[in-house]
Amino acid sequence: MAGQSDPHLSVFSPSEVEFVAEDEIVDVVPNIRMDALNMICGDFGPFFPQIPTKVPLWLAVALKKRGKCTIRTPDWMTVDRLTQVLEAERESPREFQPLPFHYIEISKLLFDHARDDISDAYLVRSLIEDIRDVRFHKVESGLETISGRTHAVKLKNLSAMEVNIVRPFMVRTLQAFYKHDSPQMIQQADNTGSRATPVTDRGPRRDLRRR
Amino acid sequence: MSSWNDDDLAASSAAEAATTDVELLKRAWRNEKASPEILRFESPLVSRVREQIQLLEETLDDFADSGVDDLVVSLYQMDLDRTLFLLRSYLRLRLQKIEKYAMHVSRSDDLLSRLSQQERRFAKSCAEIMEKHLEQSVLSKLPYGYDSVTRQSLSSTEDDMVPEPQLDTFVFCKTKSDVGAFQLDDIGEEVVDLVADDLYVLRYKSIKGLIESGRIDLI
């Protein structure tokens, strides 16, 4: 209904996004011997000391907390790679660089629980923060370009947490433009109480805005 | 389903064979969370996950008796807890939606067919209770012509007092494979080229079919 806040605007809580990210696969180097784990979410191991193996992040963190493994920093979380990404982010003001969909959550979890396994942790952390800032600035300035001519937005390489943050703004903006542009609304502009049920599923003519 | 998309179905079931049920449930959960209306209940999937949960619970009991390493037990417990969370959240989410749109849902056969048996019962009783409550507390005290649960007044030409989900809203979605040029409206003036593994913000109504056929995921 018009004018009412829509609870669907914030769909996932940050902890739910983190929950999803915890299923991302990382490499761990165990220091214990343990049989394979046949879990509901998949089969992992067997684990042998010093032999790297792939496990979901939550399992890696659980083992790490108990001092049973070291977590291998993902390839993209190195100073070299992140410096490149940051530069590229700064050079292309309308594009996002490819990073893991959950790069914010993964890096946060690793910093919280496996800081000692990350080389140049301090630098890596500040690089990721810079990348986040640059990207978020792009998201914000991208919002300004939405107009009544936008019926679809393409956000290549935007990450999960970024989606979650921008979702309420993006959805409300698009909805507002869509509503005010629809032929029905223009006819009954003062009838704010009625639900807009367009007769045909036809929005106003708009261009696809690419980023 | 018509026959022309049998290939798609075969392809998607082949891809699903490679993913775990937890992965599928997570997808169902995300789609359900992000879509404004209630989606089809993943009945076989939910019963499979339930079975696996039960099996693991039994295994954990056995572990306790046979003195398996505490570490291993706690890891399995975490796996169990995560799956339980996902399942509970999925079921609760649906109940919330049903409660919110109880009247709307219980009046449409299409929507009712998307629910599980228990959900259908819940939807109906929810709508009944709400109607009864409104009747007793307000409507019975209103003058003739304004005492309908579903209409503002006799002059309303349609049921304008039944809350419905807003299908015109925009959703974030990710393509799984190339969809190609996709028509967003009825008359073909808005066309978007949906490329694999890309992120879009689109109107829910126009991509509904793609979600149902599993070609696009809401995020």
mmCIF file of N, CA and C in Angstrom, chain A residues 94 145-154 174 177-178 181 202-211, chain B residues 170 182 184-185 189-193 200-202:
data_model
loop_
_atom_site.group_PDB
_atom_site.id
_atom_site.type_symbol
_atom_site.label_atom_id
_atom_site.label_comp_id
_atom_site.label_asym_id
_atom_site.label_seq_id
_atom_site.Cartn_x
_atom_site.Cartn_y
_atom_site.Cartn_z
ATOM 1 N N ARG A 94 32.909 3.389 -12.787
ATOM 2 C CA ARG A 94 31.562 2.849 -12.962
ATOM 3 C C ARG A 94 31.518 1.328 -12.914
ATOM 4 N N THR A 145 22.206 8.138 -10.206
ATOM 5 C CA THR A 145 21.912 8.068 -11.641
ATOM 6 C C THR A 145 20.579 7.387 -11.935
ATOM 7 N N ILE A 146 19.956 6.814 -10.905
ATOM 8 C CA ILE A 146 18.648 6.190 -11.134
ATOM 9 C C ILE A 146 17.634 7.277 -11.431
ATOM 10 N N SER A 147 16.826 7.049 -12.449
ATOM 11 C CA SER A 147 15.811 8.036 -12.775
ATOM 12 C C SER A 147 14.549 7.317 -13.199
ATOM 13 N N GLY A 148 13.590 8.082 -13.639
ATOM 14 C CA GLY A 148 12.353 7.490 -14.121
ATOM 15 C C GLY A 148 12.568 6.617 -15.351
ATOM 16 N N ARG A 149 13.768 6.724 -15.931
ATOM 17 C CA ARG A 149 14.055 5.921 -17.126
ATOM 18 C C ARG A 149 14.707 4.584 -16.774
ATOM 19 N N THR A 150 14.820 4.276 -15.481
ATOM 20 C CA THR A 150 15.504 3.049 -15.086
ATOM 21 C C THR A 150 14.483 1.966 -14.766
ATOM 22 N N HIS A 151 14.472 0.906 -15.522
ATOM 23 C CA HIS A 151 13.555 -0.175 -15.183
ATOM 24 C C HIS A 151 14.307 -1.424 -14.779
ATOM 25 N N ALA A 152 15.626 -1.395 -14.952
ATOM 26 C CA ALA A 152 16.443 -2.518 -14.517
ATOM 27 C C ALA A 152 17.829 -1.977 -14.220
ATOM 28 N N VAL A 153 18.443 -2.505 -13.205
ATOM 29 C CA VAL A 153 19.787 -2.066 -12.887
ATOM 30 C C VAL A 153 20.689 -3.279 -12.895
ATOM 31 N N LYS A 154 21.821 -3.133 -13.544
ATOM 32 C CA LYS A 154 22.776 -4.229 -13.577
ATOM 33 C C LYS A 154 23.933 -3.867 -12.658
ATOM 34 N N LEU A 174 13.617 2.855 -6.826
ATOM 35 C CA LEU A 174 13.050 2.294 -8.046
ATOM 36 C C LEU A 174 11.532 2.211 -7.946
ATOM 37 N N PHE A 177 9.952 5.696 -8.356
ATOM 38 C CA PHE A 177 9.934 6.112 -9.763
ATOM 39 C C PHE A 177 8.914 5.312 -10.553
ATOM 40 N N TYR A 178 8.889 4.016 -10.284
ATOM 41 C CA TYR A 178 7.976 3.153 -11.020
ATOM 42 C C TYR A 178 6.538 3.568 -10.755
ATOM 43 N N ASP A 181 5.581 6.879 -12.289
ATOM 44 C CA ASP A 181 5.590 6.864 -13.744
ATOM 45 C C ASP A 181 4.449 6.056 -14.330
ATOM 46 N N ARG A 202 2.678 -3.310 -17.491
ATOM 47 C CA ARG A 202 3.447 -2.499 -18.405
ATOM 48 C C ARG A 202 3.940 -1.242 -17.729
ATOM 49 N N GLY A 203 5.225 -1.181 -17.531
ATOM 50 C CA GLY A 203 5.779 0.017 -16.929
ATOM 51 C C GLY A 203 6.036 1.037 -18.017
ATOM 52 N N PRO A 204 6.425 2.213 -17.606
ATOM 53 C CA PRO A 204 6.778 3.214 -18.605
ATOM 54 C C PRO A 204 8.042 2.805 -19.364
ATOM 55 N N ARG A 205 8.189 3.384 -20.519
ATOM 56 C CA ARG A 205 9.338 3.050 -21.345
ATOM 57 C C ARG A 205 10.628 3.578 -20.730
ATOM 58 N N ARG A 206 11.591 2.706 -20.565
ATOM 59 C CA ARG A 206 12.837 3.179 -19.948
ATOM 60 C C ARG A 206 14.038 2.481 -20.560
ATOM 61 N N ASP A 207 15.172 3.090 -20.388
ATOM 62 C CA ASP A 207 16.400 2.468 -20.898
ATOM 63 C C ASP A 207 17.031 1.645 -19.805
ATOM 64 N N LEU A 208 17.742 0.654 -20.204
ATOM 65 C CA LEU A 208 18.520 -0.093 -19.229
ATOM 66 C C LEU A 208 19.805 0.677 -18.963
ATOM 67 N N ARG A 209 19.987 0.957 -17.714
ATOM 68 C CA ARG A 209 21.177 1.714 -17.358
ATOM 69 C C ARG A 209 22.283 0.742 -17.003
ATOM 70 N N ARG A 210 23.329 0.804 -17.708
ATOM 71 C CA ARG A 210 24.434 -0.121 -17.448
ATOM 72 C C ARG A 210 25.466 0.533 -16.565
ATOM 73 N N ARG A 211 26.125 -0.298 -15.795
ATOM 74 C CA ARG A 211 27.208 0.234 -14.983
ATOM 75 C C ARG A 211 28.481 -0.475 -15.357
ATOM 76 N N PHE B 170 10.802 -4.221 -6.528
ATOM 77 C CA PHE B 170 12.056 -4.607 -7.182
ATOM 78 C C PHE B 170 12.840 -5.566 -6.301
ATOM 79 N N PHE B 182 15.631 -10.981 -22.297
ATOM 80 C CA PHE B 182 14.439 -11.288 -21.523
ATOM 81 C C PHE B 182 13.510 -10.093 -21.495
ATOM 82 N N LEU B 184 10.777 -7.745 -20.094
ATOM 83 C CA LEU B 184 10.339 -7.387 -18.750
ATOM 84 C C LEU B 184 8.875 -6.979 -18.686
ATOM 85 N N ASP B 185 8.287 -6.626 -19.799
ATOM 86 C CA ASP B 185 6.894 -6.195 -19.771
ATOM 87 C C ASP B 185 6.070 -7.037 -20.736
ATOM 88 N N GLU B 189 8.664 -3.849 -24.840
ATOM 89 C CA GLU B 189 9.433 -2.614 -24.989
ATOM 90 C C GLU B 189 10.641 -2.574 -24.062
ATOM 91 N N GLU B 190 10.570 -3.373 -23.012
ATOM 92 C CA GLU B 190 11.697 -3.426 -22.097
ATOM 93 C C GLU B 190 12.336 -4.801 -22.202
ATOM 94 N N VAL B 191 13.525 -4.829 -22.764
ATOM 95 C CA VAL B 191 14.207 -6.106 -22.909
ATOM 96 C C VAL B 191 15.586 -6.006 -22.278
ATOM 97 N N VAL B 192 15.923 -6.990 -21.467
ATOM 98 C CA VAL B 192 17.239 -7.008 -20.839
ATOM 99 C C VAL B 192 17.936 -8.291 -21.242
ATOM 100 N N ASP B 193 19.205 -8.187 -21.513
ATOM 101 C CA ASP B 193 19.990 -9.362 -21.827
ATOM 102 C C ASP B 193 20.550 -9.913 -20.518
ATOM 103 N N TYR B 200 21.392 -8.384 -10.969
ATOM 104 C CA TYR B 200 20.472 -7.379 -11.481
ATOM 105 C C TYR B 200 19.458 -6.970 -10.415
ATOM 106 N N VAL B 201 18.929 -5.765 -10.567
ATOM 107 C CA VAL B 201 17.759 -5.371 -9.794
ATOM 108 C C VAL B 201 16.610 -5.270 -10.784
ATOM 109 N N LEU B 202 15.617 -6.137 -10.618
ATOM 110 C CA LEU B 202 14.524 -6.189 -11.583
ATOM 111 C C LEU B 202 13.186 -6.221 -10.856
#
